[in-house]
Short mmCIF file of C-alpha atoms and ligand atoms in Angstrom, two decimals:
data_model
loop_
_atom_site.label_atom_id
_atom_site.label_comp_id
_atom_site.label_asym_id
_atom_site.label_seq_id
_atom_site.Cartn_x
_atom_site.Cartn_y
_atom_site.Cartn_z
CA MET A 260 0.43 -0.32 0.30
CA ARG A 261 0.80 3.80 -0.43
CA PRO A 262 1.95 5.26 2.41
CA ILE A 263 -0.94 8.17 2.17
CA LYS A 264 -3.52 8.24 4.80
CA ALA A 265 -5.90 10.70 6.67
CA VAL A 266 -6.36 10.19 10.11
CA LEU A 267 -9.44 11.52 11.23
CA ARG A 268 -10.04 11.93 14.74
CA CYS A 269 -13.92 11.37 16.20
CA SER A 270 -12.61 12.77 19.45
CA ALA A 271 -11.01 16.50 17.86
CA LEU A 272 -14.86 17.12 16.17
CA ALA A 273 -16.93 16.85 19.72
CA HIS A 274 -13.65 18.76 21.09
CA ASN A 275 -14.52 21.74 18.20
CA ILE A 276 -18.73 21.28 18.67
CA GLY A 277 -17.50 22.29 22.54
CA VAL A 278 -15.74 25.18 21.15
CA VAL A 279 -18.94 26.09 19.77
CA ARG A 280 -20.81 25.09 22.46
CA ARG A 281 -18.48 27.64 24.69
CA HIS A 282 -18.33 30.64 22.41
CA ALA A 283 -22.68 30.45 21.67
CA PRO A 284 -24.24 28.62 25.05
CA HIS A 285 -28.01 30.00 24.67
CA SER A 286 -27.81 29.15 20.59
CA ARG A 287 -28.60 25.84 19.00
CA ILE A 288 -26.18 24.54 16.81
CA TRP A 289 -26.56 24.03 12.76
CA ALA A 290 -22.97 21.25 12.35
CA VAL A 291 -22.35 22.37 8.17
CA VAL A 292 -21.77 19.64 6.68
CA LYS A 293 -22.28 20.02 3.00
CA ALA A 294 -19.57 18.82 0.22
CA ALA A 295 -19.15 15.48 2.53
CA ALA A 296 -18.01 17.17 5.99
CA TYR A 297 -15.70 19.45 4.56
CA GLY A 298 -14.26 16.39 2.68
CA HIS A 299 -14.10 13.95 6.05
CA GLY A 300 -16.66 11.71 4.86
CA LEU A 301 -20.25 12.41 6.68
CA LYS A 302 -21.38 8.77 7.01
CA ARG A 303 -17.55 8.38 9.26
CA MET A 304 -18.98 12.01 11.17
CA VAL A 305 -22.28 11.12 11.46
CA PRO A 306 -21.36 8.86 14.94
CA VAL A 307 -20.35 12.66 16.85
CA LEU A 308 -22.99 14.38 14.53
CA ALA A 309 -25.80 11.88 15.42
CA ALA A 310 -25.43 11.88 19.28
CA ALA A 311 -26.99 13.41 21.77
CA ALA A 312 -24.32 15.94 23.15
CA GLY A 313 -23.88 16.94 19.23
CA PRO A 314 -24.83 19.56 17.26
CA ASP A 315 -28.85 20.21 17.42
CA GLY A 316 -28.97 20.13 14.15
CA LEU A 317 -26.82 19.46 10.53
CA ALA A 318 -26.66 21.70 7.77
CA LEU A 319 -25.87 20.58 4.15
CA LEU A 320 -26.98 21.07 0.63
CA GLU A 321 -26.99 18.12 -1.31
CA LEU A 322 -30.15 16.41 -1.42
CA ASP A 323 -28.73 12.65 -1.81
CA ALA A 324 -27.04 13.33 1.11
CA ALA A 325 -29.35 14.54 3.26
CA ILE A 326 -31.41 11.26 2.58
CA GLN A 327 -28.28 9.40 3.11
CA LEU A 328 -29.14 10.81 7.12
CA ARG A 329 -32.09 9.83 7.07
CA GLU A 330 -31.42 6.69 5.67
CA SER A 331 -29.03 5.70 8.49
CA GLY A 332 -31.24 6.89 11.38
CA VAL A 333 -30.50 10.34 11.81
CA SER A 334 -33.50 12.32 13.27
CA LYS A 335 -32.50 15.89 14.26
CA PRO A 336 -33.30 18.63 11.87
CA ILE A 337 -31.70 18.62 8.81
CA LEU A 338 -31.41 22.12 6.95
CA MET A 339 -30.90 22.97 3.44
CA LEU A 340 -28.86 25.11 2.93
CA GLU A 341 -29.79 26.16 -0.59
CA GLY A 342 -33.42 24.62 -0.59
CA PHE A 343 -35.01 22.87 -3.34
CA PHE A 344 -34.28 23.36 -6.78
CA THR A 345 -37.37 21.72 -8.59
CA ALA A 346 -40.85 21.24 -7.28
CA ASP A 347 -40.53 18.23 -7.66
CA GLU A 348 -37.77 17.83 -4.59
CA ILE A 349 -40.77 19.32 -2.21
CA ALA A 350 -42.48 16.54 -1.44
CA LEU A 351 -39.36 14.64 -0.93
CA TYR A 352 -38.38 17.35 2.59
CA ALA A 353 -41.74 17.24 3.25
CA ARG A 354 -41.55 13.11 3.75
CA HIS A 355 -37.80 13.57 5.45
CA ARG A 356 -38.89 16.52 7.75
CA PHE A 357 -35.66 18.69 5.39
CA THR A 358 -35.73 22.36 6.84
CA SER A 359 -35.63 24.81 2.94
CA VAL A 360 -33.76 27.52 2.77
CA ILE A 361 -35.92 29.83 0.41
CA HIS A 362 -33.84 32.86 -0.76
CA SER A 363 -36.23 33.58 -4.08
CA LEU A 364 -39.23 34.43 -5.20
CA ARG A 365 -39.28 31.39 -7.52
CA GLN A 366 -38.96 29.14 -4.63
CA ILE A 367 -41.92 30.15 -3.25
CA GLU A 368 -44.22 29.67 -6.61
CA MET A 369 -42.65 26.81 -6.09
CA LEU A 370 -44.25 25.86 -2.23
CA GLU A 371 -47.34 27.82 -2.71
CA ALA A 372 -47.90 25.41 -5.67
CA ALA A 373 -47.22 22.09 -4.03
CA SER A 374 -49.91 19.18 -2.74
CA ILE A 375 -48.03 18.47 0.67
CA GLU A 376 -50.14 16.72 3.65
CA LYS A 377 -47.90 18.31 6.18
CA PRO A 378 -45.78 21.42 5.86
CA ILE A 379 -42.43 22.04 6.21
CA ASP A 380 -40.06 24.04 8.75
CA VAL A 381 -38.39 26.97 6.26
CA TYR A 382 -35.05 29.09 6.81
CA LEU A 383 -36.31 32.71 4.70
CA LYS A 384 -32.84 33.69 3.50
CA LEU A 385 -32.32 37.87 3.25
CA ASN A 386 -29.34 39.61 1.04
CA THR A 387 -28.08 41.79 3.61
CA GLY A 388 -25.20 42.38 1.29
CA MET A 389 -23.25 39.40 0.09
CA ASN A 390 -25.35 39.27 -2.81
CA ARG A 391 -25.32 35.57 -2.87
CA LEU A 392 -28.55 33.54 -2.20
CA GLY A 393 -31.90 36.12 -0.48
CA MET A 394 -33.94 38.12 -1.12
CA MET A 395 -33.89 41.65 -0.35
CA ALA A 396 -34.77 43.50 2.33
CA ARG A 397 -37.65 45.22 0.76
CA ASP A 398 -39.09 41.55 -0.57
CA ALA A 399 -38.81 40.36 2.32
CA ILE A 400 -41.76 41.19 4.57
CA PRO A 401 -44.47 40.36 1.47
CA ALA A 402 -42.11 36.92 1.18
CA LEU A 403 -43.09 36.24 4.52
CA ALA A 404 -46.63 37.14 3.93
CA ARG A 405 -46.89 35.25 1.19
CA LEU A 406 -45.09 31.82 3.49
CA ARG A 407 -47.87 32.77 6.35
CA ALA A 408 -50.46 32.64 3.60
CA CYS A 409 -49.92 29.25 2.11
CA GLY A 410 -50.24 27.22 5.06
CA LYS A 411 -46.50 24.83 3.45
CA ALA A 412 -44.24 26.48 5.62
CA GLY A 413 -44.34 25.28 9.49
CA VAL A 414 -41.76 26.76 11.63
CA ILE A 415 -40.15 30.35 9.62
CA THR A 416 -36.50 31.38 10.57
CA LEU A 417 -34.97 34.30 9.07
CA MET A 418 -31.87 33.45 8.20
CA THR A 419 -28.64 35.83 6.72
CA HIS A 420 -25.30 35.14 5.61
CA PHE A 421 -22.29 37.02 6.56
CA ALA A 422 -19.61 38.22 3.53
CA ASP A 423 -16.83 39.65 6.27
CA ALA A 424 -17.19 38.55 9.04
CA ASP A 425 -14.09 36.77 9.00
CA GLY A 426 -12.42 40.70 7.43
CA PRO A 427 -12.21 44.24 7.65
CA ALA A 428 -15.52 44.93 6.68
CA GLY A 429 -17.12 43.18 10.12
CA VAL A 430 -20.46 42.55 10.56
CA ALA A 431 -21.90 45.98 10.97
CA GLU A 432 -24.08 47.13 8.19
CA GLN A 433 -25.12 43.68 7.39
CA HIS A 434 -26.74 43.03 11.18
CA GLU A 435 -28.28 46.45 11.05
CA ARG A 436 -29.87 45.24 7.90
CA LEU A 437 -32.17 42.27 9.04
CA LYS A 438 -32.31 44.30 12.39
CA SER A 439 -33.84 46.24 10.26
CA VAL A 440 -35.89 44.06 8.64
CA VAL A 441 -37.19 42.48 11.56
CA SER A 442 -38.10 45.76 12.98
CA GLN A 443 -40.38 46.56 9.83
CA ALA A 444 -43.19 43.57 10.80
CA GLY A 445 -44.38 42.99 13.45
CA ILE A 446 -44.78 38.98 12.85
CA ALA A 447 -40.53 39.44 12.38
CA ALA A 448 -40.25 40.83 15.36
CA GLN A 449 -41.36 36.75 17.10
CA LEU A 450 -39.32 34.97 14.22
CA PRO A 451 -36.43 32.93 14.91
CA LEU A 452 -32.79 33.84 13.36
CA SER A 453 -29.73 32.02 12.19
CA LEU A 454 -26.95 34.37 11.18
CA ALA A 455 -23.72 33.24 12.40
CA ASN A 456 -20.84 31.07 10.81
CA SER A 457 -17.67 30.32 12.08
CA ALA A 458 -16.09 33.52 11.82
CA ALA A 459 -19.01 35.55 13.51
CA ILE A 460 -19.41 33.07 16.52
CA LEU A 461 -15.59 33.34 17.31
CA ARG A 462 -15.43 37.18 17.16
CA TYR A 463 -19.39 38.67 16.76
CA PRO A 464 -21.23 37.65 19.79
CA GLU A 465 -23.96 40.17 19.23
CA THR A 466 -24.75 37.33 15.51
CA HIS A 467 -24.88 34.09 17.42
CA ALA A 468 -29.43 34.54 17.73
CA ASP A 469 -30.73 31.74 18.04
CA TRP A 470 -28.88 29.33 15.95
CA VAL A 471 -25.36 29.49 14.78
CA ARG A 472 -23.77 27.67 11.70
CA PRO A 473 -20.47 26.55 12.31
CA GLY A 474 -18.61 25.18 9.78
CA ILE A 475 -14.43 25.30 9.04
CA MET A 476 -14.08 25.74 12.88
CA LEU A 477 -15.69 22.25 13.34
CA TYR A 478 -13.25 20.66 11.54
CA GLY A 479 -10.61 22.46 13.74
CA CYS A 480 -9.34 25.30 11.09
CA THR A 481 -10.17 28.43 11.62
CA PRO A 482 -11.62 31.74 9.28
CA PHE A 483 -9.20 33.71 10.50
CA ALA A 484 -7.01 33.25 7.17
CA ASP A 485 -5.02 36.40 7.50
CA GLU A 486 -4.23 36.84 10.85
CA PRO A 487 -2.17 35.03 12.39
CA GLU A 488 -2.43 35.34 15.61
CA PHE A 489 -6.37 34.24 15.65
CA SER A 490 -5.18 30.38 14.71
CA ALA A 491 -7.09 27.60 15.36
CA ALA A 492 -4.43 26.59 18.16
CA HIS A 493 -5.54 29.89 19.67
CA PHE A 494 -9.08 28.99 19.72
CA GLY A 495 -8.19 25.65 21.77
CA LEU A 496 -9.60 24.25 17.96
CA GLN A 497 -8.13 20.52 17.25
CA PRO A 498 -7.60 19.43 13.42
CA VAL A 499 -9.98 16.80 13.14
CA MET A 500 -7.73 15.59 9.53
CA THR A 501 -4.35 14.81 9.58
CA LEU A 502 -2.75 14.06 6.13
CA LYS A 503 -0.18 11.59 6.25
CA SER A 504 2.37 10.13 4.70
CA GLU A 505 6.21 8.93 4.50
CA ILE A 506 9.59 9.34 2.45
CA ILE A 507 9.69 6.62 -0.27
CA ALA A 508 13.21 7.29 -1.76
CA VAL A 509 15.90 10.12 -0.77
CA GLN A 510 18.14 11.96 -3.69
CA ASP A 511 21.35 13.38 -2.81
CA LEU A 512 22.06 17.10 -4.44
CA VAL A 513 25.08 18.73 -5.49
CA THR A 514 24.98 22.05 -5.74
CA GLY A 515 23.15 23.44 -8.79
CA ASP A 516 21.14 20.57 -8.97
CA ARG A 517 17.47 21.10 -9.41
CA VAL A 518 14.45 19.52 -8.10
CA GLY A 519 11.37 18.20 -10.09
CA TYR A 520 8.82 19.94 -12.85
CA GLY A 521 10.65 22.71 -14.27
CA GLY A 522 13.25 22.56 -11.93
CA THR A 523 12.11 25.36 -10.20
CA TYR A 524 14.37 24.65 -7.36
CA ALA A 525 17.87 24.37 -7.37
CA ALA A 526 19.94 22.96 -3.98
CA ARG A 527 22.67 26.25 -3.29
CA LYS A 528 25.08 23.87 -1.20
CA PRO A 529 24.83 19.95 -1.05
CA MET A 530 21.89 18.75 0.66
CA ARG A 531 19.08 16.09 0.93
CA ILE A 532 16.36 15.78 -0.21
CA GLY A 533 12.96 12.74 0.71
CA ILE A 534 10.44 12.06 -1.94
CA ILE A 535 6.77 11.81 -0.11
CA ALA A 536 4.28 9.78 -1.49
CA CYS A 537 1.36 12.81 -1.76
CA GLY A 538 0.67 14.85 -4.52
CA TYR A 539 -1.96 16.79 -6.38
CA ALA A 540 -3.92 13.68 -7.15
CA ASP A 541 -4.03 13.43 -3.82
CA GLY A 542 -5.65 16.31 -3.16
CA TYR A 543 -2.59 18.52 -2.15
CA PRO A 544 -2.66 21.49 -3.74
CA ARG A 545 -0.55 21.88 -6.85
CA HIS A 546 0.56 25.53 -6.35
CA ALA A 547 2.07 24.80 -3.09
CA PRO A 548 5.81 26.85 -3.73
CA GLY A 549 8.81 25.38 -3.79
CA THR A 550 10.67 27.73 -4.65
CA ASN A 551 14.24 28.40 -3.82
CA GLN A 552 12.17 32.01 -2.24
CA HIS A 553 8.84 30.08 -0.63
CA GLY A 554 8.51 27.00 0.14
CA THR A 555 5.42 25.23 2.03
CA PRO A 556 5.89 23.71 5.65
CA VAL A 557 5.46 20.31 6.31
CA LEU A 558 6.13 18.15 8.87
CA VAL A 559 9.31 15.27 8.35
CA GLY A 560 9.72 12.86 11.19
CA GLY A 561 7.80 15.59 13.94
CA ARG A 562 10.54 18.09 12.82
CA ARG A 563 9.49 20.91 10.80
CA THR A 564 10.84 21.71 7.29
CA ARG A 565 9.40 22.89 3.80
CA THR A 566 9.17 21.38 0.47
CA VAL A 567 11.33 21.95 -2.55
CA GLY A 568 10.17 21.63 -6.26
CA ARG A 569 6.77 21.76 -7.55
CA VAL A 570 3.58 19.36 -6.35
CA SER A 571 3.83 17.24 -8.82
CA MET A 572 0.48 14.45 -9.14
CA ASP A 573 1.88 11.72 -7.26
CA MET A 574 5.38 12.79 -5.24
CA ILE A 575 6.69 15.80 -3.36
CA TYR A 576 9.97 16.90 -2.17
CA ALA A 577 10.42 17.94 1.35
CA ASP A 578 14.33 19.58 2.36
CA LEU A 579 15.61 17.31 4.91
CA THR A 580 18.63 19.44 6.12
CA PRO A 581 16.04 20.22 9.45
CA VAL A 582 16.35 16.52 9.83
CA PRO A 583 19.54 14.30 9.40
CA ASP A 584 18.51 11.28 10.23
CA ALA A 585 15.66 11.14 8.56
CA GLY A 586 15.10 8.37 5.56
CA VAL A 587 12.90 6.40 3.77
CA GLY A 588 9.86 5.17 5.48
CA THR A 589 10.16 8.49 7.55
CA PRO A 590 6.43 9.30 8.95
CA VAL A 591 5.46 12.46 7.05
CA THR A 592 2.45 14.61 7.84
CA LEU A 593 1.24 17.46 5.52
CA TRP A 594 -1.34 18.70 7.97
CA GLY A 595 -3.57 18.48 11.01
CA GLU A 596 -1.61 17.52 13.91
CA GLY A 597 1.57 20.01 14.50
CA LEU A 598 1.17 21.01 11.13
CA SER A 599 -2.84 23.33 10.85
CA ALA A 600 -4.02 22.96 7.59
CA ASP A 601 -4.16 26.81 7.96
CA GLU A 602 -1.10 26.97 7.32
CA VAL A 603 0.08 25.23 4.44
CA ALA A 604 -3.03 26.67 2.96
CA ASP A 605 -1.80 29.96 3.62
CA ALA A 606 1.54 28.92 1.66
CA ALA A 607 -0.01 27.92 -1.00
CA GLY A 608 -2.28 30.56 -1.40
CA THR A 609 -5.69 29.16 -0.34
CA VAL A 610 -7.85 28.80 2.71
CA SER A 611 -8.16 24.94 4.95
CA TYR A 612 -11.61 24.54 3.37
CA GLU A 613 -10.12 24.38 0.06
CA LEU A 614 -7.92 21.84 0.88
CA LEU A 615 -9.55 20.01 3.51
CA CYS A 616 -12.30 19.45 0.62
CA ALA A 617 -10.01 18.25 -1.96
CA LEU A 618 -8.77 15.40 -0.03
CA THR A 619 -9.65 12.36 -3.21
CA PRO A 620 -10.89 8.77 -3.04
CA ARG A 621 -8.06 7.76 -3.17
CA VAL A 622 -6.00 7.97 -0.33
CA ALA A 623 -7.02 5.55 2.98
CA VAL A 624 -9.20 7.29 5.38
CA GLU A 625 -8.57 5.62 9.23
CA VAL A 626 -10.95 6.81 11.70
CA LEU A 627 -10.35 7.17 15.16
CA GLU A 628 -12.70 7.47 18.33
C1 PLP B 844 -20.91 27.12 4.64
C2 PLP B 844 -21.70 27.68 5.29
C3 PLP B 844 -21.62 27.82 6.63
C4 PLP B 844 -20.04 27.52 7.25
O1 PLP B 844 -19.12 28.13 7.14
P1 PLP B 844 -17.78 28.44 8.01
O2 PLP B 844 -17.23 30.02 7.32
O3 PLP B 844 -17.54 27.47 7.56
O4 PLP B 844 -18.89 28.84 9.46
C5 PLP B 844 -22.91 29.25 6.67
N1 PLP B 844 -23.51 29.20 6.87
C6 PLP B 844 -23.98 29.19 5.47
C7 PLP B 844 -25.04 29.33 4.65
C8 PLP B 844 -22.68 28.03 4.23
O5 PLP B 844 -23.00 28.15 3.42
#
């Protein structure tokens, strides 16, 4: 067996749910598990997610995955973050008790025309500035009236999503817009609210409201990629996924030798490099730099070093100078325990979200309690 594997520590997920609870003690928690639980595999996380001590509900947007959750016995509320796409899905929502985001007039029309025996719970989504999904404030009050009148919406919750809770713009303007909709109509004032993603949970307690929607922090990464002082460790978050491999070959270089496709790294002194069984076909970011100026952090034998050379499909290269005793078989951590995916992502010009989601099916997975 090729030595690469992703080790998933379920106790870290449970721990991180606890971190959410400590930050938002008065809110219920939707664990965001879209994109196969951010690449971890939804089924593998179900024992923690479905536990009584786990989150209060699960939020995702893939209908097939949501149905599989019900079929595997998950009875907690399930929130569909993009709602139904076509009218024929509404019957499935009713049958499986899925809560639907309603972000457009089109969806309201479909719901009005649907024939369902029981109403479905809905999250009326307002566009308060993200300009992705959601209704403008002026359309929200009539939308609410139609939802109430059609008799097919059960519990109605108002939601919005922040564009820059992790950045300099913050949440104030969007939060104000939401509050102004709530104050515009008496009926809206009594509705539950859901606003906060991980960044807002960690930084803006005033947005916690009735339901929070953590994603990335559950998996042990930070939403504040641009602020090293707000690392995952700073918040006490533990990585769920550790991507491990081994050195499968060693090369001794002399000064001037080049490494990998395009020869983007040149040895400036005699040095040893280790060839690691991990490449972009495993989900390692191809743009992770390995030039003379910039490397990407990697742990070899528990010691920190850097990549050299360009990421290829199946292999990357590590400078073994800081680990002279390393050789074939020495364990390597690409990210996870001891080296946050946030750091690797930052070096590669992306975010940990993308690294976790990009893990490919050929990587063996080991699930630990
Ligand atoms: C993905 C998503 C979240 C979770 O965001 P994180 O930054 O991962 O916490 C919350 N709400 C909505 C609507 C989402 O799409």
